[in-house]
Short mmCIF file of C-alpha atoms in Angstrom, two decimals:
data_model
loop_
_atom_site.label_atom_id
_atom_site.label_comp_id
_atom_site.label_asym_id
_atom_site.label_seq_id
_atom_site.Cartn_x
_atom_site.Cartn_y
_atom_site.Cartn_z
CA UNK A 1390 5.67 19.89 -31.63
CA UNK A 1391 3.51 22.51 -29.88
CA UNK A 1392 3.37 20.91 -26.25
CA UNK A 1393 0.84 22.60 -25.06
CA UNK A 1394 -1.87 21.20 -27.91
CA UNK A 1395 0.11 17.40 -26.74
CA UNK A 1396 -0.72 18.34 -23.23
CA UNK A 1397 -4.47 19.82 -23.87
CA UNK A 1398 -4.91 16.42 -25.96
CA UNK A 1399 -3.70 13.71 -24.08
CA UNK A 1400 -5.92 14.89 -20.36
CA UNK A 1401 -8.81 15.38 -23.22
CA UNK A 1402 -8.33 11.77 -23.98
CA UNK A 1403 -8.20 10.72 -19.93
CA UNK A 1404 -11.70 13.00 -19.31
CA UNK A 1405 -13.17 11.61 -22.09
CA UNK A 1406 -12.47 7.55 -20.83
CA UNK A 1407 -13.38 8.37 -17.55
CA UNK A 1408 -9.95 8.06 -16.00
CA UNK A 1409 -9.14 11.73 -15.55
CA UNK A 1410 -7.95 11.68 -11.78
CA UNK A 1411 -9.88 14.76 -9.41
CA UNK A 1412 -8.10 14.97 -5.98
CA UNK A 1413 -10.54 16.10 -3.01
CA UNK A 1414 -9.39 18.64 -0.93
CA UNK A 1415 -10.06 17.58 2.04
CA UNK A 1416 -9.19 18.32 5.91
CA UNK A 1417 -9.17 15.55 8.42
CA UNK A 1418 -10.54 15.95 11.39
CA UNK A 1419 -8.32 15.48 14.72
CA UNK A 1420 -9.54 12.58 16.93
CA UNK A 1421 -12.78 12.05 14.62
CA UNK A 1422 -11.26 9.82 12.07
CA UNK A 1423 -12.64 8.65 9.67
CA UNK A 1424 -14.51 12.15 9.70
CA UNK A 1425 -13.05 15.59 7.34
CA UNK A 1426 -13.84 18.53 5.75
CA UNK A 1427 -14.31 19.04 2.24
CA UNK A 1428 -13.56 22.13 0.51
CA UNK A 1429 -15.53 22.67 -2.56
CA UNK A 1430 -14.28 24.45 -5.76
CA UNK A 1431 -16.79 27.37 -4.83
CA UNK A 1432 -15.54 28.21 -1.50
CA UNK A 1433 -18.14 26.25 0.42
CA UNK A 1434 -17.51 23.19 2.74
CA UNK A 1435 -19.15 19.81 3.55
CA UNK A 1436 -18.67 16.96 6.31
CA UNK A 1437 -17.50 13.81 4.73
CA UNK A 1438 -16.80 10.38 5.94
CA UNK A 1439 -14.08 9.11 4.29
CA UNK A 1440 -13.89 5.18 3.15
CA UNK A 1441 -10.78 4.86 1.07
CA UNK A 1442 -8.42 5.55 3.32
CA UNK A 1443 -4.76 3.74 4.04
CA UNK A 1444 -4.73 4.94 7.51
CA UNK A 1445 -5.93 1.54 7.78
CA UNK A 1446 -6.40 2.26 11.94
CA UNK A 1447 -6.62 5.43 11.97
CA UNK A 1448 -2.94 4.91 13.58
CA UNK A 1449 -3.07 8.88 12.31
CA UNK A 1450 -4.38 10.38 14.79
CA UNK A 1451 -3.47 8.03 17.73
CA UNK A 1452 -2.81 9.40 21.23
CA UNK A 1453 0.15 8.45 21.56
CA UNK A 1454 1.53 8.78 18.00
CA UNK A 1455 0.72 12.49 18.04
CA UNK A 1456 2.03 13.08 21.61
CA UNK A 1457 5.64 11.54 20.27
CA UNK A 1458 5.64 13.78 17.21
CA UNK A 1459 4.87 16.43 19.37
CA UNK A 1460 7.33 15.65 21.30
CA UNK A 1461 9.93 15.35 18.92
CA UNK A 1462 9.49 18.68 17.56
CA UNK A 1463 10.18 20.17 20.42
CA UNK A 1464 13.44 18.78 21.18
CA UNK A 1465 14.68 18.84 17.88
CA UNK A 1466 12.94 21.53 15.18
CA UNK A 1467 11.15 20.16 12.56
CA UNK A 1468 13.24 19.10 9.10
CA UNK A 1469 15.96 16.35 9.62
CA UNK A 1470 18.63 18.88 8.15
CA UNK A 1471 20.14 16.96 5.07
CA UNK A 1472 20.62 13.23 4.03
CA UNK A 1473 21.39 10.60 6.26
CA UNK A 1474 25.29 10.60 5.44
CA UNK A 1475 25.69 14.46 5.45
CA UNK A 1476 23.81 15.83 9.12
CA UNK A 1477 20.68 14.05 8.93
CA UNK A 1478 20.79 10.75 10.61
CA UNK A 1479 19.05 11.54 14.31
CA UNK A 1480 18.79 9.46 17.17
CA UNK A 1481 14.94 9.57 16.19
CA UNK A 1482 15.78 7.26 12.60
CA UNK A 1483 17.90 5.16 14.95
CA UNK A 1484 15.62 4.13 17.22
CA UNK A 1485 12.79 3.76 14.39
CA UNK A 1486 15.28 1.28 12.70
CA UNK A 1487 15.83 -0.76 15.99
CA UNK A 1488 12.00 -1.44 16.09
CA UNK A 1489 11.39 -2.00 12.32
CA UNK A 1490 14.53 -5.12 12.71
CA UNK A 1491 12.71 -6.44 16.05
CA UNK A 1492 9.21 -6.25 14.50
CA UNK A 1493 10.13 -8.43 11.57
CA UNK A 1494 12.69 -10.64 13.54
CA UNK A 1495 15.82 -9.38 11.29
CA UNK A 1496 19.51 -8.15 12.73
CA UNK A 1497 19.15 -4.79 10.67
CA UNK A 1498 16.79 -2.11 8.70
CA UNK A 1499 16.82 0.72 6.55
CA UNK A 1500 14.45 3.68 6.51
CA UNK A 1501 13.52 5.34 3.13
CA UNK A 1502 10.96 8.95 2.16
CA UNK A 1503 8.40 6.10 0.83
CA UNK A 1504 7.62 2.73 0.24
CA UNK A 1505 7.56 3.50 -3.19
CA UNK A 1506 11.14 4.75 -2.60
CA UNK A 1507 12.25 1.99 -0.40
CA UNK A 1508 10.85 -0.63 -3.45
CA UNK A 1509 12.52 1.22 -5.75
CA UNK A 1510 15.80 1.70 -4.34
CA UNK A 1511 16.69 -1.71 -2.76
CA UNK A 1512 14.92 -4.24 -5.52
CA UNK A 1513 17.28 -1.75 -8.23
CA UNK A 1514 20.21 -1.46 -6.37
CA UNK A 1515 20.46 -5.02 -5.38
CA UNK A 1516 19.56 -6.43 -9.14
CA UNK A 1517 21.77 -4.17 -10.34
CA UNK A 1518 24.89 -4.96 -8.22
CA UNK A 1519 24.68 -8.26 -8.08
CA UNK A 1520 26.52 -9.57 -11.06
CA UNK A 1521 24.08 -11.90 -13.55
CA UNK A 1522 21.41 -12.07 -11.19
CA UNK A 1523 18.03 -12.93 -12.41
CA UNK A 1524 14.74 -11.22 -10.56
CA UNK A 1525 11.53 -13.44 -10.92
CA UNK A 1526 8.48 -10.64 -10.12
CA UNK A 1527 4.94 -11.72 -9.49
CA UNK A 1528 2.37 -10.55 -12.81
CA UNK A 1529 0.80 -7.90 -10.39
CA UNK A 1530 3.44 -6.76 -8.54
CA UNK A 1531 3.24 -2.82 -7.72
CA UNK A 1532 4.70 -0.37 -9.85
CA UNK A 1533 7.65 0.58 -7.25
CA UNK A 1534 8.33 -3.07 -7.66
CA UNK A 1535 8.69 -3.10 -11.05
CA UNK A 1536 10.20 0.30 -11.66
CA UNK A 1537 13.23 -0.49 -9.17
CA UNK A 1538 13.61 -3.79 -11.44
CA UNK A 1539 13.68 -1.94 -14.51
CA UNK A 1540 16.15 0.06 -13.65
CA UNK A 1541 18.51 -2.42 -12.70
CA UNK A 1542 18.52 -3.76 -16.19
CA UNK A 1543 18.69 -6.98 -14.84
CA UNK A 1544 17.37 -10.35 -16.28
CA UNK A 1545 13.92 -10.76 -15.59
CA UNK A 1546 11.19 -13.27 -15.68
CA UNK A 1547 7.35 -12.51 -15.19
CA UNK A 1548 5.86 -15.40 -13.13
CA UNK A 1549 1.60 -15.92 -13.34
CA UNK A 1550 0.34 -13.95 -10.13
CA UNK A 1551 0.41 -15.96 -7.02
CA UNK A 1552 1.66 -19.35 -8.97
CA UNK A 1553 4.16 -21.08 -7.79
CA UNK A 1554 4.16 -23.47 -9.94
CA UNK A 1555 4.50 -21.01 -12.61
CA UNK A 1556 7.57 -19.82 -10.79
CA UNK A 1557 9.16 -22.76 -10.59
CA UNK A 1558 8.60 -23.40 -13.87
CA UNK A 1559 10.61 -20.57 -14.66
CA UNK A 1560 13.46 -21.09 -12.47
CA UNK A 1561 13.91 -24.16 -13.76
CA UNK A 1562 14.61 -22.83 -17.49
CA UNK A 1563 17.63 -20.66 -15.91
CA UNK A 1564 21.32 -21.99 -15.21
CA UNK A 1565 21.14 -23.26 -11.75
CA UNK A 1566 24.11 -21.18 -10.84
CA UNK A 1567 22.80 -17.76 -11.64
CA UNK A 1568 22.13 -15.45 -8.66
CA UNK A 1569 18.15 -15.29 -8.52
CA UNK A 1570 15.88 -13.31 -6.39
CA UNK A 1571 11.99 -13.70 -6.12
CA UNK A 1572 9.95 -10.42 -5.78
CA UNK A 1573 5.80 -10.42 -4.42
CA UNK A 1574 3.69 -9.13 -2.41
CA UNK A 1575 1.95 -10.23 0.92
CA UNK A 1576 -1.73 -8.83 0.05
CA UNK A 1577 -2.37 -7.39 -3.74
CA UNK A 1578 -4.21 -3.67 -2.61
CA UNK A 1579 -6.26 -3.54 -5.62
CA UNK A 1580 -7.88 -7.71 -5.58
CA UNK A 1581 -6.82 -8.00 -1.76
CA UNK A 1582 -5.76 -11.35 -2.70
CA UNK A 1583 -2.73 -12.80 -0.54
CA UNK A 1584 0.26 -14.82 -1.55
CA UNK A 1585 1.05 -18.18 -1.14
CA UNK A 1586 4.18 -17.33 0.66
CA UNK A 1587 5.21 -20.79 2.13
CA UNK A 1588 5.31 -22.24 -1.46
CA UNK A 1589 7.03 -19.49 -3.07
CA UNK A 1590 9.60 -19.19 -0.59
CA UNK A 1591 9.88 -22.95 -0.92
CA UNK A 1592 10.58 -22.60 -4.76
CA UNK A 1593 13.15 -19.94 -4.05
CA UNK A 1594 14.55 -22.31 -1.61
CA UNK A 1595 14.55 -24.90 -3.79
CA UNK A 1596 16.52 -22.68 -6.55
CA UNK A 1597 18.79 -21.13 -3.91
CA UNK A 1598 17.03 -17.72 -4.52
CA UNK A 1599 16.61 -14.82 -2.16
CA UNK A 1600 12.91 -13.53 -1.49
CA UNK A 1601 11.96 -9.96 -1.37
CA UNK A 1602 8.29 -10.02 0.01
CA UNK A 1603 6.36 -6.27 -0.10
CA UNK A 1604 4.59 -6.41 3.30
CA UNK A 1605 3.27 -2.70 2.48
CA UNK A 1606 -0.62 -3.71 3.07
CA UNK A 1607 -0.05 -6.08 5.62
CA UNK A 1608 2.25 -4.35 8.43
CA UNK A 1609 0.30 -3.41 11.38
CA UNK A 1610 -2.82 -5.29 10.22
CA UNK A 1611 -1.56 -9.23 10.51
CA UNK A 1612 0.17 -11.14 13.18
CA UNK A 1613 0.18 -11.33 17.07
CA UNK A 1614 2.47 -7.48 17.16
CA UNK A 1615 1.54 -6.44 13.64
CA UNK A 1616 4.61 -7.90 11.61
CA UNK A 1617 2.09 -8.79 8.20
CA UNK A 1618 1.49 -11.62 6.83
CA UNK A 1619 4.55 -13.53 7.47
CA UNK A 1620 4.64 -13.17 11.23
CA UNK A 1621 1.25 -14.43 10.81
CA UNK A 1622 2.01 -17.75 9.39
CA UNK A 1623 5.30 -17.91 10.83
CA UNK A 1624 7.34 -17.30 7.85
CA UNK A 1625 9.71 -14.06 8.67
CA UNK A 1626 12.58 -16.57 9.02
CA UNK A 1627 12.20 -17.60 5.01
CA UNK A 1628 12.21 -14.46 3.68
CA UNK A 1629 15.23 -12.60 2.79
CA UNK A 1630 14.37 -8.94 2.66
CA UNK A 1631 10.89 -8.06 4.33
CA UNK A 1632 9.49 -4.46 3.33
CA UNK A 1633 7.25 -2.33 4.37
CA UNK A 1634 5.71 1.41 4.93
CA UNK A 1635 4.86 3.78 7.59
CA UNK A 1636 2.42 5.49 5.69
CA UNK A 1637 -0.38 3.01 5.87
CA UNK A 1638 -1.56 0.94 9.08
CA UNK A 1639 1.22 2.72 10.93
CA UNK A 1640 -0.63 6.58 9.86
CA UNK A 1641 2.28 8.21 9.60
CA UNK A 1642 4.96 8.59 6.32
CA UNK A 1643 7.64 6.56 5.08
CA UNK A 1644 9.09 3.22 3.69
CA UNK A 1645 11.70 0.29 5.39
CA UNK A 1646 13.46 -2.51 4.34
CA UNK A 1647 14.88 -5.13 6.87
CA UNK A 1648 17.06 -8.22 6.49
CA UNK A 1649 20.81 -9.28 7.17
CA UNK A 1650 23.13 -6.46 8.50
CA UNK A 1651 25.04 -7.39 5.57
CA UNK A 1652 22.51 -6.88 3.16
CA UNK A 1653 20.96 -3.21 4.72
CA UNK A 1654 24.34 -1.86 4.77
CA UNK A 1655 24.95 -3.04 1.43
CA UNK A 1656 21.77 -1.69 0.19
CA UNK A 1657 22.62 1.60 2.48
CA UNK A 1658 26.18 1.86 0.86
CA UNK A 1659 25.05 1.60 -2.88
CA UNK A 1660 21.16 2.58 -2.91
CA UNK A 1661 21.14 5.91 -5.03
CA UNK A 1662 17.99 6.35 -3.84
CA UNK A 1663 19.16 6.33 -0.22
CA UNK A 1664 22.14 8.47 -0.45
CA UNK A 1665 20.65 10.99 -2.41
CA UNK A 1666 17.67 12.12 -0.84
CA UNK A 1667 17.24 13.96 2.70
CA UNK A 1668 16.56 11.88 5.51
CA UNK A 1669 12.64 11.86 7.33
CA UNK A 1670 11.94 14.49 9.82
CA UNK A 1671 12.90 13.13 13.60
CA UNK A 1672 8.99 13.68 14.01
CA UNK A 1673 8.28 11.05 11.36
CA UNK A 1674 10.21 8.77 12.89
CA UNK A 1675 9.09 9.37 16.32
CA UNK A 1676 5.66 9.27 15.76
CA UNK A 1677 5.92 5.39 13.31
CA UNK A 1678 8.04 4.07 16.22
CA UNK A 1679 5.19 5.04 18.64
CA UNK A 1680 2.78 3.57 16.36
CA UNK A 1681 4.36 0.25 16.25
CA UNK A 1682 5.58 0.15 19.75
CA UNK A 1683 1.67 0.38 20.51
CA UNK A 1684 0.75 -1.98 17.74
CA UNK A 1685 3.08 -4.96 19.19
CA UNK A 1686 0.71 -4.56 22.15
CA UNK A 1687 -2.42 -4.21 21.41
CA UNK A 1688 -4.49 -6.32 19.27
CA UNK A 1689 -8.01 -4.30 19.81
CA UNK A 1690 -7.45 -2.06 16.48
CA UNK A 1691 -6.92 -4.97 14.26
CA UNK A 1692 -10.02 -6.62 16.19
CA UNK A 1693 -12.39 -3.84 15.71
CA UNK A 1694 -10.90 -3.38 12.07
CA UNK A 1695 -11.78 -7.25 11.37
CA UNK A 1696 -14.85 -7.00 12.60
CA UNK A 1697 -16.06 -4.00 10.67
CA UNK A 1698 -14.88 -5.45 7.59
CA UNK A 1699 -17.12 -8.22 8.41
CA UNK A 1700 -19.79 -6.02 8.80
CA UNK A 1701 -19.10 -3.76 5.79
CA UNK A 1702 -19.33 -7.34 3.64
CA UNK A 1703 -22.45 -8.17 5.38
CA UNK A 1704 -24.27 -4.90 4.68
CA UNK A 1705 -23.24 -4.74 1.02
CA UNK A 1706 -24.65 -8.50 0.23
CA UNK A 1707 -27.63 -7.64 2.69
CA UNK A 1708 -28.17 -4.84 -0.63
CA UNK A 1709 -26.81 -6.95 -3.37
CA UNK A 1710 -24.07 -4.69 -3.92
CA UNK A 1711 -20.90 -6.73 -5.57
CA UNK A 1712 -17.92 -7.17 -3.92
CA UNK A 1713 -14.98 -8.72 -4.59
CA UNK A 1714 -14.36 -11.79 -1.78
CA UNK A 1715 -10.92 -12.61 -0.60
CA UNK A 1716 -9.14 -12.60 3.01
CA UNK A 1717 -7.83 -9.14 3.51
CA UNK A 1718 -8.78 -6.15 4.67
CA UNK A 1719 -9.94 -4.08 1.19
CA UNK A 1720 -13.41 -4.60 0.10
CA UNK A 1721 -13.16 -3.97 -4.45
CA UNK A 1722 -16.87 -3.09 -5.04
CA UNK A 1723 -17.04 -4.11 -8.68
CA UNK A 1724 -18.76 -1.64 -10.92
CA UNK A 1725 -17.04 -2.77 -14.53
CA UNK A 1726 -17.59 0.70 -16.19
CA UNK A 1727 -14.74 3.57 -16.08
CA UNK A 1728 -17.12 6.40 -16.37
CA UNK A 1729 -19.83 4.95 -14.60
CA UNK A 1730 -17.30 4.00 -11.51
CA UNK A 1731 -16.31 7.74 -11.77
CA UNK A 1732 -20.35 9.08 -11.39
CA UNK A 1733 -20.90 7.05 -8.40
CA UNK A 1734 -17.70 8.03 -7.02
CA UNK A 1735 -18.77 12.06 -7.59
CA UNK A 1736 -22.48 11.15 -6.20
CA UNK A 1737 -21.27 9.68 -3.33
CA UNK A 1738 -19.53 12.66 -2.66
CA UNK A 1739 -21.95 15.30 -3.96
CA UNK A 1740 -25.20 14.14 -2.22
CA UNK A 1741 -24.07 11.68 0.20
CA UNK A 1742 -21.06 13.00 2.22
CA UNK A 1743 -19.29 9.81 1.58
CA UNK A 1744 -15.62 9.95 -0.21
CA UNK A 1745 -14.28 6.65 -1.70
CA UNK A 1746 -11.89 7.39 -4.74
CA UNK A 1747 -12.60 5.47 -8.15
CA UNK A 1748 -10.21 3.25 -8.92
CA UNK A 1749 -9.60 2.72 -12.90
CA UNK A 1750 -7.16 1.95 -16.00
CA UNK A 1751 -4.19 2.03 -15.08
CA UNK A 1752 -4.23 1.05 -12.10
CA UNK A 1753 -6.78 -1.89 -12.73
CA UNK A 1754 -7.67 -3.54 -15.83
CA UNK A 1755 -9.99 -1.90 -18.09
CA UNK A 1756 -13.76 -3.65 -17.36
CA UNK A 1757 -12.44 -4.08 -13.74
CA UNK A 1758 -13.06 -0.64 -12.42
CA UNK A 1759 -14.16 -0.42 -9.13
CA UNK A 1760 -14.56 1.52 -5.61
CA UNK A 1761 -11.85 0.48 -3.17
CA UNK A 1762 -13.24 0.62 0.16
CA UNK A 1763 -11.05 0.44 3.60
CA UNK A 1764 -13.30 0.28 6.50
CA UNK A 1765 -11.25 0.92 9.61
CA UNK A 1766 -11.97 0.30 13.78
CA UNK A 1767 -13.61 3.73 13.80
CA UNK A 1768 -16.15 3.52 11.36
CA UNK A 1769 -19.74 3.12 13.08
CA UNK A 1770 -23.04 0.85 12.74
CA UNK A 1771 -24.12 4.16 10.91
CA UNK A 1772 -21.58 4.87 8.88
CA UNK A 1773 -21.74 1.53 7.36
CA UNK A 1774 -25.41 1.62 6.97
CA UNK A 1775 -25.43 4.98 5.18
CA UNK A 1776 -22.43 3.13 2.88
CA UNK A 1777 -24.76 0.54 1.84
CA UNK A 1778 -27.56 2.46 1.23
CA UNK A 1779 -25.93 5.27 -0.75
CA UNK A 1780 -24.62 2.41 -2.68
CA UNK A 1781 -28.00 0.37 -3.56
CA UNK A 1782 -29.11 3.70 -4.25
CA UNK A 1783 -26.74 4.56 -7.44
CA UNK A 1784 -26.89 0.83 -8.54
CA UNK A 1785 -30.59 0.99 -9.16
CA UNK A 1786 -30.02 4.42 -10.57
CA UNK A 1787 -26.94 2.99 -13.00
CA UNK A 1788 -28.95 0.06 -13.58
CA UNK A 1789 -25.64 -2.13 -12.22
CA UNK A 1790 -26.37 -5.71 -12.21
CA UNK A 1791 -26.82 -6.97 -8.39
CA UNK A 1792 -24.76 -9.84 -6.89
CA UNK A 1793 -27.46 -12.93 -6.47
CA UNK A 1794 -27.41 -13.98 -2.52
#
C-alpha cells in the first residue's frame, strides 16, 4: 500500500463532501468573552465574536476561577507530577472530588483528563468487570459512551433514543437475573433534546438495573446549585453513577464520575484509563472547584444565559432563520446541505467577524447539517442582532428555504 496516496485520498474525499474539518486559530480575549482574536493563514488578524462555544458561562474567564488557578500555581508549580497512584494525587484533586460528591448528592467521586475519558473509562471498566452484565445505551448516545462500551465487550442492546418504552421492551427479552446497566444522556448536544429520566430510571428500576446518566451538557446550567438535569427534577437519588465535565459550563478542563464509595473506588481500582494516565494539574482542579463553589450560589449566569437564548430564538424567527426547537440551551440552525453549512460557516467568519463551527457527517446525520450555536450571559443585544442578520443575509444568498412564522 503506498500510505501516503491512502492518506492524500481519503481527506480528498472529506474536502470534496464538505466535511473536511478547518480549526480557527483563535485567541480569547481575557474578561471580554465571548470576544477573540483570529489569526489568519496570512499573518493578519481579525476581532471575532465567537457563538459556538462550550464555555457555556463564560465560567472561563471568571474572577474568581482565574484568581484560584492563580493561586494554585503559586503554591504548588504547574504539572501534577505523575498519576494519581504514583506522586500525583494533590490536596487540590481532593478537595475538587469533595465538591463534585456534594454537588450531585453522592458519598464519593472520581476525577478523570476528560469527559470523554471519564465515559470511557468507567462505562468499560464497569461492563467489563462485572461478570454477564448487559449495557442498554440510548441510539444517540456520545461516542465516549459508546467507545467505553465497546471495549468492554459486553452484551449490548441499542434502545430507540429517549424511549422508554423501547427500553423496556428490551429488558424484558433478557434473563431477569443478568446484571444490567442503562446508559443516556441528560441533554443530546447536537438536537438539545433532553431525556425522559424519571421513566427510564423507572424501567431500570423495574429490571433491577443500574443507571449511568451523562450530565456533560447539563452541569452548571440546570438546577437550584447547577447539579444538571437531575437535581432539577429531583432525580440524583435514582441514578446510579452521575457524570459529568469541567470543561464545559464549569470553563475549565476535565471529566468526573460520582456515585457509591463502593462503586468510585471500584472504578478507581480497575479503570485502565484512570491508573494509567497523569493526574490534572492542581490548577485545574482549583480553578473547577472555584467554578462550582460559585455556581451553587449564584443563579444570575444561568438567568442571563436563559434569557439570551430566548432572545437568540426570538431574533432568528423575527428573520425566518430555522432552528431546531427543544428545551435546552443549544440553538441547531438547520441548513440540510454539508457544503453549503460549510460556506456559511467560512462567510460568517470571513466578512462578518462571527465564528460558529459547522457541524456535519459524522457527527450528525447526513441532510441534518447544521450551525450549532451556544449563546452565553455575555453575549449582547448587538451581538445577537448582528447574528441574525449575518444569517438572513447568507440564506437569501444560498437560497435556504425560510421557516414560515
Amino acid at each position: 500500500m503506498h500510505f501516503e496516496d491512502f492518506f492524500t485520498d481519503r481527506l480528498s474525499s472529506l474536502r470534496d463532501d464538505g466535511n473536511y474539518r478547518v480549526f480557527a486559530d483563535l485567541e480569547r480575549h481575557a474578561g471580554e468573552f465571548p470576544k477573540a482574536t483570529r489569526y489568519r493563514a496570512d499573518g493578519s488578524k481579525q476581532d471575532v465574536t465567537v457563538w459556538c462555544s462550550n464555555d457555556y458561562l463564560g465560567m472561563g474567564q471568571n474572577d474568581r476561577v482565574v484568581a484560584a488557578m492563580h493561586e494554585a500555581i503559586d503554591k504548588c508549580g504547574t504539572g501534577a507530577g505523575g498519576t494519581r497512584n504514583i506522586s500525583g494525587t494533590n490536596h487540590y484533586h481532593v478537595m475538587l472530588e469533595r465538591e463534585l460528591a456534594d454537588l450531585h448528592g453522592k458519598e464519593a467521586a472520581l476525577i478523570f483528563t476528560s469527559g470523554y475519558v471519564s465515559n470511557w473509562a468507567a462505562l468499560g471498566t464497569l461492563a467489563s468487570k462485572i461478570p454477564g452484565i448487559i449495557v442498554y445505551s440510548d441510539a444517540l448516545n456520545h461516542a465516549s459512551m459508546i467507545e467505553g462500551i465497546r471495549h468492554s465487550r459486553c452484551e449490548k442492546r441499542i434502545f430507540k433514543h429517549n424511549d422508554w418504552k423501547d427500553l423496556d421492551r428490551l429488558m424484558s427479552q433478557d434473563d431477569p437475573a443478568a446484571p444490567k446497566l442503562v446508559a443516556f444522556e441528560s441533554v443530546y448536544s447536537m438536537d438539545g433534546d433532553i431525556a425522559p429520566i424519571a421513566e427510564i430510571c423507572s424501567v431500570a428500576e423495574k429490571h433491577n438495573a443500574m443507571t449511568y446518566l451523562d450530565e456533560v451538557h447539563a452541569v452548571g446550567m440546570y438546577g437550584p446549585r447547577g447539579g444538571g438535569v437531575a437535581e432539577r427534577e429531583g432525580l440524583m437519588d435514582r441514578l446510579t453513577v452521575i457524570e459529568g465535565t469541567l470543561g464545559k459550563a464549569f470553563g475549565v478542563m476535565g471529566g468526573y464520575i460520582t456515585g457509591s464509595s463502593n462503586l468510585i473506588d471500584f472504578v478507581r481500582s480497575f479503570a485502565s484509563g484512570f491508573i494509567f494516565t497523569t493526574a490534572l494539574p492542581p490548577s485545574l482542579a482549583a480553578g473547577a472547584t472555584a467554578s462550582i463553589r460559585h455556581l451553587k450560589e449564584s443563579r444570575a449566569e444561568r438567568e442571563m444565559h436563559k434569557a439570551n437564548v430566548a432572545k437568540v430564538r426570538a431574533a432568528l424567527d423575527a428573520r425566518g432563520i430555522p432552528h431546531m426547537p427543544n428545551p435546552s440551551h443549544i440553538v441547531p440552525v438547520m441548513v440540510g446541505d454539508a457544503k453549503k453549512c460549510k460556506w456559511i460557516s467560512d462567510i460568517l467568519l470571513d466578512s462578518y467577524g462571527i465564528y460558529v463551527q459547522p457541524i456535519n457527517y459524522p457527527t450528525v446525520p447526513v441532510k441534518t447539517e447544521r450551525l450549532r450555536i451556544t449563546p452565553t450571559p455575555l453575549h449582547t443585544q448587538a451581538d445577537i442582532d448582528h447574528l441574525a442578520t449575518a444569517l438572513c443575509d447568507l440564506w437569501s444568498q444560498c437560497a435556504l428555504a425560510r421557516a414560515v412564522a
